[in-house]
Structure formats: C-alpha cells, structure tokens
C-alpha cells in the first residue's frame, strides 16, 4: 500500500459506532486531515434526521465501565479508565457508582474468587476491590438489594467501576469529530455496499455505497460491528449474536430512592443500572428509566448471504436491526428471563410492564479477542471488528489501537492476537460457557412482518 501520511484519505465505515467513532477520533488527534466516516445511521443527536441506530452495540442508555480482565482490553485498561475519568470528551459521561459482580452457583463463585485473587496481586487493582461473602456484606454496599432474592450470592465489589452513558458518550465523540471538521455521510449514501477494488493490484481503493455513491480512499477501515460478517467474507471468524435490553419506567419518587445505586451484575441472572431521566423518551415526554439485561449465550440469525469475497452464498448470522424493524419484539423465552431479572434484583417492580424491549447485536470471535488486521487479499482494506460483546468499555481507547494498526506501530504480540485467523475455534461458542446459542429462526415471539435482510 502507499505510505500513510497525514493527507491520506481514510474512510471509517461504521464511523458512528463504538470502534469506528473512536478510530476517527484518534485519527484526528494524531493529525490525519482527510477522514471520512460512513454509517447507515448518524450520531444519536442527529436522530431527527436519521433515527438512532438502536441495534448498534454502542447505542444504549448505559454500559458497564470498569477494568477488564482478559486480552488486549486488560492490557489497555489503565489508558481506558484514565480517559473515562479525565478526557473531557468522555469524563462527564462516566458515573463511578461502584459495581457488584456476583454469582450464586458454586462454580461461578469459584471463578469470581480466582479473578478476585488475581486482582489482589495487582498494586492498584488490589485497592479497588473487596470480596463480599455474605448477604449482609452485599447489602451494606448495595442497600437497594435488602429485599432482593440474593441468598447464597457472593462476589467482587469494585469501588472504581460504574457505568457510562453510552449514547451520550458516542454523541460526544461525534461532536468532537465535527469540531475537527471530519466529513460524515449517513443514510443510503453512507451505507457500505462493497469495496472498490483495483482489478490489477487487488488493492482496496475506496467504497461503493448502497445508492451507488463512490468514495475513493487510501485506507478503508471496516468498523461495522455485528454487520461485518455479512458485508465482508470473514471465513467464519466472527459470528454475530444479539442480546436483549429492557426498559423499566419509574416515577420521580421511585427514581429518587434508586439514584446512584451501584451496577449489579450476576452472570446467572443479568444486570441492571440506576435510573436515568431520559429527555424526550417519547416526543415531549421525559421518563425515568432503569435499563436491564438478562445474561445468556445470545441468539444467532443464520441465513444464506453473500458477503464481499465469498464466491457463493454462505451461511452467516445476519443482524436484523430494531431500527429497521421497530415492531420486532423479544422471543418469549427471553422475555421470561428479563422478568426474572426484575423479580430477583428489583422485586418492588416485579409486576411492572416494561416500556421497551429490543435486541442489540455484537459479533464474537472464537477467543474473544478483536479482529484488527489488513484483509489478506486486499491491501488497504482493514478490519476493526470482533468486539465479542465487551468492547463498549474501550470506547475512549480502542481507536488508539486501530490507529496503531494502520500506522504499523502496534506491538507484534498484539498484532498476532488480532490477526486474520480463520479455522481457529468456533466463534459460535465463544468461551461464554452455558448452552449453545439458540437461533432466532427457531424461536417464538420475536419477528413481525417480512424477514428480508434490511441492511
Ligand atoms: P457498533 O457500536 O454496533 O457499531 C457498528 C456501526 O456500523 C453502527 O453504527 C452501524 O450503524 C454501522 N454499520 C452497519 N452496517 C453498515 C453499513 N453497511 N455501512 C455503514 N455502516 C454500517 N460492552 C461493554 O463494554 N460493557 C457493557 O456493559 C456492555 N453491555 C452490552 C449489553 C448488550 C445488550 C449488548 C448487545 C452489548 C453490550 N456490550 C457491552 C458490548 C458493546 O456494546 C459492543 O462490544 C460494542 O458496542 C461493539 O462496537 P462496534 O463498534 O464493533 O459495533
């Protein structure tokens, strides 16, 4: 490929998502002047025009933010947390209310204990955690669980963790990108259809959008999250899955009692956050909302698809987005698990209906490490995907890694971890334990209307 200079034309596809927006931000901060982001949807505050990409991983009320334990995410955790606390683009969107990570089953408690012991060996992390071994100790840190069904729970209390206001943080990146003068194209003209490939050199020289618009570039970065395997043939290295989000509405009086509660995560049940006042939750109506998720292996949606680079249609798990299909609901069996989260963690609201529930998509690699590499057949085409369901926390820092990849300055061991690696494990079963993921096509209660690929 031609040498990278500050005048190189760089396209970030999926540039309004988590990894893509962070990549564009770090490119700008490193002095690149010719950055273009393309996305189906705009940043959250552009929603009057395009609607929020509710199915994008980064489009959410809150995400758990805290130090990571494995892979590159753990290696960059100091940078990540420093930026959440001190970088003005991110700091006002981070709420350090503490996090309880708990379990009730003996084998899960044992694995949390291993993780706790590992933290104790670290000079800084050891001061940030405490083991909570009884109901009383848990309630002391999380008083709102006094009436919850937590008998037998044990786990790690982390003082230096909390949640990030996901939509607002991504939006803040978007505002910063606008300040830098980054070009942005959303909608049909921003929707990647295929790369432009030079017929002789096989180099990627740009992007062709869904409406036929053509954009020339020296580098193209595909940060298209769960959509990546249906856009580019990744040879089975990533499998996209969805998880479920539900919103519970509280009155102002109820919300006052639950303000600033810690994040509570139990891998056998799910997790929930403190309530947030969401302006214009519906046009003209503000609402106090608690976001909660159940914990399970995710759902796939396998179908025939022909991504770029595949000689014939292949079986790929293709996201079906809530933005494109707003009447889609959650599978019945998933809804039962969501109700259980409320019954166990927030029993006061056990009878209350959710105001919203939808599915949100990620893409898993077999080893839960990122797929950050140049395409082996098409120089100039870079992949920045394989989030494996844990990448929002790295919003401030992940783009730094992608820039290192583009500049060829990433440490060799990191490049090896991120490398193109087909045939190494089955991403459908990414070390999450538990049963295999179910396929949405086999489940009752989720889809409405047509089942065509919309994106
Ligand atoms: P996304 O943020 O989804 O971005 C992909 C972008 O690509 C989108 O903007 C999309 O519109 C765009 N795009 C798609 N197709 C095209 C196309 N054809 N052309 C142009 N653009 C396109 N992580 C945490 O760290 N902490 C958590 O607490 C946490 N909780 C989660 C809870 C749930 C329910 C889910 C589903 C995920 C959670 N995650 C969490 C994981 C995290 O959200 C993801 O790992 C991360 O957001 C993925 O980032 P991404 O950039 O790869 O994808």
Short mmCIF file of C-alpha atoms and ligand atoms in Angstrom, two decimals:
data_model
loop_
_atom_site.label_atom_id
_atom_site.label_comp_id
_atom_site.label_asym_id
_atom_site.label_seq_id
_atom_site.Cartn_x
_atom_site.Cartn_y
_atom_site.Cartn_z
CA UNK A 1 0.00 0.00 0.00
CA UNK A 2 1.03 3.62 -0.47
CA UNK A 3 2.69 5.13 2.61
CA UNK A 4 0.32 6.57 5.16
CA UNK A 5 0.65 10.36 5.57
CA UNK A 6 -1.44 12.93 7.38
CA UNK A 7 -3.01 13.76 4.00
CA UNK A 8 -4.01 10.15 3.23
CA UNK A 9 -7.71 9.69 2.55
CA UNK A 10 -9.07 7.37 5.26
CA UNK A 11 -12.65 6.08 5.29
CA UNK A 12 -14.08 4.66 8.52
CA UNK A 13 -17.14 2.58 7.69
CA UNK A 14 -19.39 2.29 10.76
CA UNK A 15 -17.91 5.57 11.96
CA UNK A 16 -20.89 6.40 14.19
CA UNK A 17 -20.49 3.15 16.15
CA UNK A 18 -18.24 2.36 19.10
CA UNK A 19 -14.98 1.24 17.46
CA UNK A 20 -15.49 3.41 14.36
CA UNK A 21 -16.11 6.71 16.18
CA UNK A 22 -13.17 6.06 18.49
CA UNK A 23 -10.96 5.30 15.48
CA UNK A 24 -11.96 8.54 13.76
CA UNK A 25 -11.31 10.48 16.98
CA UNK A 26 -7.80 9.08 17.42
CA UNK A 27 -7.02 9.62 13.73
CA UNK A 28 -7.95 13.30 14.14
CA UNK A 29 -5.94 13.60 17.34
CA UNK A 30 -2.92 12.14 15.53
CA UNK A 31 -3.21 14.81 12.86
CA UNK A 32 -4.90 12.98 9.96
CA UNK A 33 -6.73 15.64 7.97
CA UNK A 34 -8.68 13.62 5.45
CA UNK A 35 -11.01 11.37 7.45
CA UNK A 36 -14.46 10.44 6.13
CA UNK A 37 -16.95 8.45 8.17
CA UNK A 38 -19.76 6.49 6.59
CA UNK A 39 -22.63 4.95 8.53
CA UNK A 40 -26.19 3.81 7.99
CA UNK A 41 -27.28 6.00 10.91
CA UNK A 42 -25.91 9.23 12.32
CA UNK A 43 -24.80 10.06 15.84
CA UNK A 44 -27.60 9.98 18.41
CA UNK A 45 -28.18 13.75 18.31
CA UNK A 46 -28.65 13.56 14.53
CA UNK A 47 -31.64 11.34 15.16
CA UNK A 48 -34.12 13.94 13.99
CA UNK A 49 -32.77 13.18 10.53
CA UNK A 50 -31.82 9.53 10.59
CA UNK A 51 -33.06 7.93 13.80
CA UNK A 52 -30.67 6.34 16.27
CA UNK A 53 -29.10 3.04 15.27
CA UNK A 54 -30.77 1.27 18.15
CA UNK A 55 -29.29 -2.04 17.14
CA UNK A 56 -25.69 -0.78 17.20
CA UNK A 57 -23.87 -2.06 20.25
CA UNK A 58 -22.95 1.47 21.31
CA UNK A 59 -26.48 2.81 21.12
CA UNK A 60 -27.72 2.42 24.65
CA UNK A 61 -28.57 4.19 27.90
CA UNK A 62 -25.80 2.64 29.99
CA UNK A 63 -22.90 0.21 29.73
CA UNK A 64 -20.77 -1.28 32.48
CA UNK A 65 -17.43 0.51 32.75
CA UNK A 66 -14.58 -0.97 34.77
CA UNK A 67 -11.19 -2.59 34.47
CA UNK A 68 -11.10 -5.54 32.07
CA UNK A 69 -9.56 -8.90 32.90
CA UNK A 70 -8.59 -10.52 29.64
CA UNK A 71 -6.81 -9.98 26.33
CA UNK A 72 -5.94 -6.59 24.86
CA UNK A 73 -8.78 -4.99 26.83
CA UNK A 74 -6.94 -5.84 30.05
CA UNK A 75 -3.60 -4.59 28.65
CA UNK A 76 -5.10 -1.18 27.83
CA UNK A 77 -7.31 -0.91 30.90
CA UNK A 78 -5.22 1.84 32.54
CA UNK A 79 -5.48 4.04 29.44
CA UNK A 80 -9.19 3.24 29.10
CA UNK A 81 -10.07 4.16 32.69
CA UNK A 82 -7.83 7.22 32.69
CA UNK A 83 -9.65 8.54 29.62
CA UNK A 84 -13.10 7.81 31.11
CA UNK A 85 -12.10 9.80 34.19
CA UNK A 86 -10.03 12.63 32.71
CA UNK A 87 -10.60 13.13 28.98
CA UNK A 88 -13.18 15.91 28.55
CA UNK A 89 -14.84 14.06 25.65
CA UNK A 90 -15.70 11.17 27.99
CA UNK A 91 -15.46 12.19 31.64
CA UNK A 92 -18.91 13.73 32.10
CA UNK A 93 -20.48 10.52 30.76
CA UNK A 94 -18.82 8.19 33.27
CA UNK A 95 -20.54 7.54 36.61
CA UNK A 96 -18.32 5.82 39.16
CA UNK A 97 -21.06 4.38 41.38
CA UNK A 98 -19.30 1.04 42.00
CA UNK A 99 -20.11 -2.41 40.66
CA UNK A 100 -21.08 -5.69 42.30
CA UNK A 101 -20.14 -8.71 40.19
CA UNK A 102 -21.79 -11.68 41.88
CA UNK A 103 -22.92 -15.26 41.44
CA UNK A 104 -24.90 -17.87 43.36
CA UNK A 105 -23.71 -21.15 41.82
CA UNK A 106 -20.58 -22.63 43.49
CA UNK A 107 -18.60 -22.96 40.22
CA UNK A 108 -19.30 -19.35 39.26
CA UNK A 109 -18.42 -18.13 42.75
CA UNK A 110 -15.15 -20.09 42.49
CA UNK A 111 -14.27 -18.43 39.18
CA UNK A 112 -15.07 -14.97 40.60
CA UNK A 113 -12.80 -15.83 43.51
CA UNK A 114 -9.97 -16.64 41.07
CA UNK A 115 -10.50 -13.29 39.38
CA UNK A 116 -10.53 -11.55 42.80
CA UNK A 117 -7.28 -13.26 43.87
CA UNK A 118 -5.67 -12.13 40.59
CA UNK A 119 -6.67 -8.52 41.29
CA UNK A 120 -5.16 -8.76 44.78
CA UNK A 121 -1.76 -9.35 43.16
CA UNK A 122 -2.00 -6.05 41.25
CA UNK A 123 -0.67 -3.00 43.13
CA UNK A 124 -3.54 -0.68 42.13
CA UNK A 125 -6.46 -3.02 41.45
CA UNK A 126 -5.98 -4.69 44.83
CA UNK A 127 -7.01 -1.41 46.49
CA UNK A 128 -10.13 -1.12 44.36
CA UNK A 129 -11.85 -4.38 45.26
CA UNK A 130 -13.37 -6.19 48.21
CA UNK A 131 -14.82 -9.71 48.49
CA UNK A 132 -18.44 -9.78 49.64
CA UNK A 133 -19.13 -13.23 51.09
CA UNK A 134 -22.48 -12.81 52.83
CA UNK A 135 -25.88 -11.28 52.21
CA UNK A 136 -25.16 -8.67 54.91
CA UNK A 137 -21.89 -7.62 53.25
CA UNK A 138 -23.63 -7.29 49.88
CA UNK A 139 -26.50 -5.23 51.32
CA UNK A 140 -24.00 -2.95 53.08
CA UNK A 141 -22.55 -2.00 49.67
CA UNK A 142 -25.84 -2.26 47.75
CA UNK A 143 -28.62 -1.25 50.19
CA UNK A 144 -31.24 -1.40 47.45
CA UNK A 145 -30.79 -5.22 47.42
CA UNK A 146 -32.12 -5.54 51.01
CA UNK A 147 -35.33 -7.22 49.81
CA UNK A 148 -33.83 -8.90 46.73
CA UNK A 149 -33.51 -12.68 46.25
CA UNK A 150 -29.77 -12.80 46.82
CA UNK A 151 -29.39 -15.64 49.32
CA UNK A 152 -26.17 -17.54 48.53
CA UNK A 153 -24.72 -14.73 46.42
CA UNK A 154 -21.04 -13.89 46.78
CA UNK A 155 -18.84 -11.73 44.65
CA UNK A 156 -16.49 -8.86 43.97
CA UNK A 157 -17.25 -5.29 44.95
CA UNK A 158 -15.34 -2.82 42.77
CA UNK A 159 -15.21 0.75 44.06
CA UNK A 160 -13.60 2.05 40.86
CA UNK A 161 -16.22 0.95 38.34
CA UNK A 162 -19.65 2.11 37.30
CA UNK A 163 -21.48 2.89 34.11
CA UNK A 164 -21.09 5.02 31.01
CA UNK A 165 -23.96 6.91 29.40
CA UNK A 166 -23.41 5.12 26.12
CA UNK A 167 -25.42 7.20 23.64
CA UNK A 168 -24.21 10.45 25.19
CA UNK A 169 -20.56 9.35 25.13
CA UNK A 170 -20.73 8.30 21.46
CA UNK A 171 -22.53 11.55 20.73
CA UNK A 172 -19.79 13.46 22.49
CA UNK A 173 -17.26 11.80 20.18
CA UNK A 174 -19.45 12.82 17.23
CA UNK A 175 -19.42 16.46 18.37
CA UNK A 176 -15.64 16.35 18.71
CA UNK A 177 -15.35 14.88 15.20
CA UNK A 178 -17.50 17.70 13.84
CA UNK A 179 -15.23 20.19 15.63
CA UNK A 180 -12.27 18.57 13.84
CA UNK A 181 -14.13 19.03 10.55
CA UNK A 182 -14.49 15.31 9.78
CA UNK A 183 -16.65 14.60 6.74
CA UNK A 184 -19.66 12.43 7.53
CA UNK A 185 -22.14 10.72 5.25
CA UNK A 186 -25.16 8.88 6.70
CA UNK A 187 -28.19 7.12 5.25
CA UNK A 188 -28.17 5.26 1.92
CA UNK A 189 -25.14 7.24 0.69
CA UNK A 190 -23.27 6.25 3.86
CA UNK A 191 -24.25 2.58 3.73
CA UNK A 192 -21.39 0.33 2.61
CA UNK A 193 -22.35 -1.93 -0.27
CA UNK A 194 -18.91 -3.18 -1.36
CA UNK A 195 -15.29 -2.06 -1.52
CA UNK A 196 -13.81 -0.60 -4.71
CA UNK A 197 -11.00 -2.98 -5.74
CA UNK A 198 -8.30 -2.18 -8.28
CA UNK A 199 -8.59 -5.03 -10.83
CA UNK A 200 -4.83 -5.33 -11.33
CA UNK A 201 -3.28 -4.82 -7.89
CA UNK A 202 -6.37 -6.09 -5.93
CA UNK A 203 -5.85 -3.10 -3.66
CA UNK A 204 -8.89 -1.58 -1.97
CA UNK A 205 -9.19 1.93 -3.36
CA UNK A 206 -12.48 3.06 -1.85
CA UNK A 207 -16.09 2.25 -1.06
CA UNK A 208 -19.27 1.98 -3.11
CA UNK A 209 -22.40 2.87 -1.12
CA UNK A 210 -25.86 1.39 -1.32
CA UNK A 211 -27.16 4.23 -3.51
CA UNK A 212 -24.17 3.92 -5.86
CA UNK A 213 -22.14 6.80 -4.39
CA UNK A 214 -18.40 6.18 -4.78
CA UNK A 215 -15.71 7.31 -2.34
CA UNK A 216 -12.02 6.92 -3.16
CA UNK A 217 -9.57 6.25 -0.34
CA UNK A 218 -6.04 5.20 0.55
CA UNK A 219 -7.28 3.18 3.53
CA UNK A 220 -10.73 1.76 4.33
CA UNK A 221 -11.46 0.66 7.90
CA UNK A 222 -14.47 -1.65 8.38
CA UNK A 223 -15.77 -0.95 11.90
CA UNK A 224 -19.22 -2.30 11.13
CA UNK A 225 -19.77 -4.32 14.31
CA UNK A 226 -22.23 -7.19 14.03
CA UNK A 227 -22.82 -6.42 10.36
CA UNK A 228 -19.17 -7.12 9.43
CA UNK A 229 -19.52 -10.87 8.61
CA UNK A 230 -22.45 -10.20 6.27
CA UNK A 231 -20.57 -7.40 4.47
CA UNK A 232 -17.11 -8.98 4.09
CA UNK A 233 -16.49 -12.73 3.98
CA UNK A 234 -14.65 -13.29 7.25
CA UNK A 235 -14.34 -17.05 6.65
CA UNK A 236 -16.24 -17.89 9.82
CA UNK A 237 -14.00 -15.84 12.14
CA UNK A 238 -16.91 -13.89 13.62
CA UNK A 239 -20.45 -14.93 14.48
CA UNK A 240 -22.98 -12.18 15.19
CA UNK A 241 -25.42 -12.61 18.05
CA UNK A 242 -27.97 -10.45 19.76
CA UNK A 243 -28.74 -9.83 23.39
CA UNK A 244 -31.79 -8.28 24.97
CA UNK A 245 -32.33 -4.90 26.58
CA UNK A 246 -35.44 -3.87 28.55
CA UNK A 247 -36.52 -0.52 29.98
CA UNK A 248 -38.48 -0.19 33.21
CA UNK A 249 -40.12 3.15 33.98
CA UNK A 250 -40.03 4.60 37.49
CA UNK A 251 -41.91 7.55 38.96
CA UNK A 252 -39.79 10.53 40.08
CA UNK A 253 -40.28 9.45 43.73
CA UNK A 254 -39.18 5.87 42.99
CA UNK A 255 -36.25 7.09 40.94
CA UNK A 256 -35.07 9.28 43.84
CA UNK A 257 -34.82 6.14 46.01
CA UNK A 258 -32.76 4.27 43.39
CA UNK A 259 -30.47 7.13 42.30
CA UNK A 260 -26.73 6.33 42.44
CA UNK A 261 -27.20 2.64 43.18
CA UNK A 262 -24.21 0.57 42.04
CA UNK A 263 -24.26 -1.55 38.91
CA UNK A 264 -25.33 -5.08 39.88
CA UNK A 265 -24.19 -7.93 37.63
CA UNK A 266 -24.91 -11.62 38.19
CA UNK A 267 -23.83 -13.93 35.38
CA UNK A 268 -26.67 -16.36 36.16
CA UNK A 269 -29.35 -13.66 36.07
CA UNK A 270 -28.36 -10.44 34.33
CA UNK A 271 -27.55 -6.87 35.23
CA UNK A 272 -29.16 -3.50 35.87
CA UNK A 273 -28.26 0.15 36.43
CA UNK A 274 -29.50 3.17 38.33
CA UNK A 275 -32.44 5.07 36.77
CA UNK A 276 -31.75 7.87 34.28
CA UNK A 277 -34.06 10.72 33.36
CA UNK A 278 -34.34 10.46 29.58
CA UNK A 279 -35.41 13.69 27.90
CA UNK A 280 -37.99 13.22 25.14
CA UNK A 281 -38.12 9.47 25.68
CA UNK A 282 -41.23 9.88 23.62
CA UNK A 283 -41.74 13.20 21.83
CA UNK A 284 -42.39 15.79 24.57
CA UNK A 285 -42.27 13.22 27.40
CA UNK A 286 -39.34 12.75 29.81
CA UNK A 287 -39.14 9.44 31.65
CA UNK A 288 -37.10 7.89 34.45
CA UNK A 289 -35.76 4.62 33.05
CA UNK A 290 -33.88 1.67 34.53
CA UNK A 291 -32.10 -0.37 31.86
CA UNK A 292 -31.66 -4.07 32.47
CA UNK A 293 -30.36 -7.09 30.55
CA UNK A 294 -30.55 -10.82 31.08
CA UNK A 295 -27.39 -12.93 30.78
CA UNK A 296 -27.40 -15.83 28.29
CA UNK A 297 -25.32 -17.05 25.31
CA UNK A 298 -27.08 -14.72 22.81
CA UNK A 299 -29.21 -15.53 19.76
CA UNK A 300 -27.91 -16.05 16.22
CA UNK A 301 -29.86 -15.50 12.99
CA UNK A 302 -28.25 -17.78 10.40
CA UNK A 303 -29.27 -17.40 6.79
CA UNK A 304 -27.78 -17.58 3.29
CA UNK A 305 -25.86 -14.43 2.45
CA UNK A 306 -23.12 -13.50 0.01
CA UNK A 307 -20.70 -11.05 1.61
CA UNK A 308 -17.95 -9.45 -0.46
CA UNK A 309 -15.24 -12.03 -1.17
CA UNK A 310 -17.49 -15.11 -0.99
CA UNK A 311 -17.72 -16.94 -4.30
CA UNK A 312 -21.20 -18.21 -3.50
CA UNK A 313 -23.80 -17.66 -0.76
CA UNK A 314 -22.61 -18.83 2.65
CA UNK A 315 -24.39 -19.33 5.98
CA UNK A 316 -23.91 -16.20 8.04
CA UNK A 317 -25.67 -14.91 11.17
CA UNK A 318 -27.15 -11.65 9.85
CA UNK A 319 -28.33 -8.92 12.24
CA UNK A 320 -31.92 -7.79 11.99
CA UNK A 321 -31.95 -4.34 13.46
CA UNK A 322 -34.60 -2.79 15.65
CA UNK A 323 -34.07 0.49 13.81
CA UNK A 324 -35.10 -1.10 10.52
CA UNK A 325 -37.78 -3.28 12.15
CA UNK A 326 -39.12 -1.23 15.05
CA UNK A 327 -42.08 -3.55 15.68
CA UNK A 328 -39.87 -6.60 16.30
CA UNK A 329 -40.25 -7.94 19.82
CA UNK A 330 -38.17 -10.18 22.06
CA UNK A 331 -38.50 -14.00 21.95
CA UNK A 332 -40.93 -15.30 24.57
CA UNK A 333 -38.25 -17.29 26.38
CA UNK A 334 -36.02 -14.20 26.55
CA UNK A 335 -38.87 -12.15 27.96
CA UNK A 336 -39.21 -14.71 30.78
CA UNK A 337 -35.53 -14.24 31.64
CA UNK A 338 -35.90 -10.46 31.62
CA UNK A 339 -38.83 -10.72 34.03
CA UNK A 340 -36.64 -12.86 36.28
CA UNK A 341 -34.00 -10.11 36.42
CA UNK A 342 -36.66 -7.77 37.85
CA UNK A 343 -38.05 -10.38 40.23
CA UNK A 344 -34.60 -11.19 41.62
CA UNK A 345 -32.93 -7.76 41.65
CA UNK A 346 -35.79 -5.25 41.81
CA UNK A 347 -38.69 -7.15 43.45
CA UNK A 348 -40.58 -3.92 44.15
CA UNK A 349 -41.28 -3.73 40.41
CA UNK A 350 -41.96 -7.43 39.77
CA UNK A 351 -45.43 -6.70 38.39
CA UNK A 352 -44.49 -3.67 36.29
CA UNK A 353 -44.57 -3.95 32.49
CA UNK A 354 -41.51 -2.88 30.51
CA UNK A 355 -41.92 0.28 28.43
CA UNK A 356 -39.47 -1.02 25.83
CA UNK A 357 -37.55 -4.18 24.98
CA UNK A 358 -35.37 -4.85 21.97
CA UNK A 359 -32.31 -6.74 20.77
CA UNK A 360 -28.84 -5.37 20.33
CA UNK A 361 -26.13 -7.02 18.19
CA UNK A 362 -22.44 -7.84 18.70
CA UNK A 363 -20.03 -10.12 16.85
CA UNK A 364 -17.97 -12.80 18.63
CA UNK A 365 -14.58 -14.24 17.73
CA UNK A 366 -13.61 -17.69 18.99
CA UNK A 367 -11.10 -16.33 21.52
CA UNK A 368 -13.00 -13.09 22.34
CA UNK A 369 -10.04 -11.07 21.01
CA UNK A 370 -10.50 -8.36 18.36
CA UNK A 371 -10.13 -8.97 14.63
CA UNK A 372 -7.99 -5.93 13.79
CA UNK A 373 -5.96 -6.60 10.66
CA UNK A 374 -5.48 -5.88 6.99
CA UNK A 375 -7.51 -8.06 4.64
CA UNK A 376 -5.14 -10.78 3.36
CA UNK A 377 -6.22 -10.39 -0.30
CA UNK A 378 -6.88 -6.66 -0.48
CA UNK A 379 -4.20 -4.28 0.80
CA UNK A 380 -5.72 -1.05 2.05
CA UNK A 381 -8.83 -2.78 3.42
CA UNK A 382 -8.67 -3.04 7.22
CA UNK A 383 -10.97 -4.87 9.62
CA UNK A 384 -11.72 -3.35 13.02
CA UNK A 385 -14.34 -5.69 14.38
CA UNK A 386 -14.85 -8.82 16.54
CA UNK A 387 -15.99 -6.81 19.59
CA UNK A 388 -17.05 -10.07 21.33
CA UNK A 389 -19.65 -8.25 23.41
CA UNK A 390 -17.17 -6.48 25.69
CA UNK A 391 -15.91 -3.51 23.72
CA UNK A 392 -18.00 -0.54 24.77
CA UNK A 393 -15.84 -0.02 27.82
CA UNK A 394 -12.94 0.69 25.44
CA UNK A 395 -14.73 3.49 23.57
CA UNK A 396 -12.09 6.05 24.65
CA UNK A 397 -9.06 3.88 23.84
CA UNK A 398 -9.93 1.33 21.15
CA UNK A 399 -9.36 3.82 18.34
CA UNK A 400 -5.80 4.26 19.55
CA UNK A 401 -5.27 0.55 18.88
CA UNK A 402 -6.77 0.78 15.39
CA UNK A 403 -4.53 3.76 14.60
CA UNK A 404 -1.50 1.75 15.73
CA UNK A 405 -2.61 -1.00 13.36
CA UNK A 406 -2.93 1.45 10.46
CA UNK A 407 0.43 3.02 11.22
CA UNK A 408 2.07 -0.40 11.73
CA UNK A 409 3.22 0.55 15.22
CA UNK A 410 1.16 -1.91 17.27
CA UNK A 411 3.29 -4.32 19.34
CA UNK A 412 3.97 -7.58 17.48
CA UNK A 413 2.26 -9.78 20.08
CA UNK A 414 -0.86 -7.64 19.86
CA UNK A 415 -0.85 -7.84 16.03
CA UNK A 416 -0.64 -11.63 16.37
CA UNK A 417 -3.65 -11.72 18.68
CA UNK A 418 -5.69 -9.54 16.30
CA UNK A 419 -4.54 -11.30 13.12
CA UNK A 420 -6.67 -12.84 10.37
CA UNK A 421 -7.12 -16.33 11.86
CA UNK A 422 -9.78 -18.48 10.15
CA UNK A 423 -10.21 -22.03 11.37
CA UNK A 424 -9.03 -21.31 14.92
CA UNK A 425 -12.01 -22.22 17.05
CA UNK A 426 -15.73 -21.76 16.69
CA UNK A 427 -16.97 -18.24 17.45
CA UNK A 428 -20.48 -19.58 17.94
CA UNK A 429 -19.38 -20.91 21.32
CA UNK A 430 -17.06 -18.11 22.46
CA UNK A 431 -15.88 -19.14 25.93
CA UNK A 432 -19.09 -17.83 27.50
CA UNK A 433 -19.94 -21.24 28.93
CA UNK A 434 -23.50 -22.47 29.19
CA UNK A 435 -25.59 -23.91 26.38
CA UNK A 436 -25.07 -23.18 22.67
CA UNK A 437 -26.74 -20.04 21.35
CA UNK A 438 -30.26 -20.59 20.01
CA UNK A 439 -31.17 -19.32 16.55
CA UNK A 440 -33.89 -16.70 16.28
CA UNK A 441 -35.41 -18.65 13.41
CA UNK A 442 -36.33 -21.43 15.88
CA UNK A 443 -37.92 -19.17 18.49
CA UNK A 444 -41.44 -17.94 19.10
CA UNK A 445 -42.43 -14.38 19.61
CA UNK A 446 -39.78 -12.14 18.07
CA UNK A 447 -40.28 -11.20 14.39
CA UNK A 448 -43.05 -9.30 12.73
CA UNK A 449 -43.65 -8.81 9.04
CA UNK A 450 -41.07 -9.66 6.43
CA UNK A 451 -37.83 -11.43 7.22
CA UNK A 452 -35.72 -9.91 4.47
CA UNK A 453 -32.25 -8.60 5.03
CA UNK A 454 -32.88 -4.89 5.55
CA UNK A 455 -29.33 -3.59 5.97
P1 LIG B 1 -21.35 -0.93 16.87
O1 LIG B 1 -21.21 0.02 18.03
O2 LIG B 1 -22.59 -1.72 16.74
O3 LIG B 1 -21.06 -0.09 15.56
C1 LIG B 1 -21.22 -0.63 14.27
C2 LIG B 1 -21.61 0.51 13.36
O4 LIG B 1 -21.61 0.04 12.00
C3 LIG B 1 -23.03 1.03 13.62
O5 LIG B 1 -23.02 2.44 13.82
C4 LIG B 1 -23.81 0.64 12.37
O6 LIG B 1 -24.85 1.55 12.06
C5 LIG B 1 -22.68 0.65 11.33
N1 LIG B 1 -22.99 -0.12 10.11
C6 LIG B 1 -23.55 -1.35 10.00
N2 LIG B 1 -23.68 -1.72 8.72
C7 LIG B 1 -23.16 -0.70 7.98
C8 LIG B 1 -23.02 -0.48 6.58
N3 LIG B 1 -23.42 -1.38 5.66
N4 LIG B 1 -22.47 0.69 6.16
C9 LIG B 1 -22.08 1.64 7.05
N5 LIG B 1 -22.20 1.48 8.40
C10 LIG B 1 -22.73 0.32 8.85
N6 LIG B 1 -19.83 -3.69 26.34
C11 LIG B 1 -19.25 -3.18 27.45
O7 LIG B 1 -18.06 -2.87 27.43
N7 LIG B 1 -19.96 -3.01 28.62
C12 LIG B 1 -21.29 -3.36 28.70
O8 LIG B 1 -21.94 -3.20 29.75
C13 LIG B 1 -21.91 -3.90 27.55
N8 LIG B 1 -23.21 -4.26 27.59
C14 LIG B 1 -23.82 -4.72 26.48
C15 LIG B 1 -25.18 -5.03 26.53
C16 LIG B 1 -25.83 -5.51 25.41
C17 LIG B 1 -27.28 -5.86 25.48
C18 LIG B 1 -25.11 -5.63 24.20
C19 LIG B 1 -25.80 -6.12 22.96
C20 LIG B 1 -23.76 -5.33 24.14
C21 LIG B 1 -23.09 -4.88 25.28
N9 LIG B 1 -21.74 -4.55 25.25
C22 LIG B 1 -21.14 -4.05 26.37
C23 LIG B 1 -20.93 -4.77 24.05
C24 LIG B 1 -20.69 -3.49 23.27
O9 LIG B 1 -21.89 -2.78 23.10
C25 LIG B 1 -20.07 -3.85 21.92
O10 LIG B 1 -18.93 -4.67 22.13
C26 LIG B 1 -19.62 -2.61 21.13
O11 LIG B 1 -20.56 -1.56 21.22
C27 LIG B 1 -19.41 -3.01 19.67
O12 LIG B 1 -18.84 -1.92 18.98
P2 LIG B 1 -18.69 -1.95 17.39
O13 LIG B 1 -18.10 -0.64 17.01
O14 LIG B 1 -18.00 -3.18 16.96
O15 LIG B 1 -20.18 -2.04 16.86
#
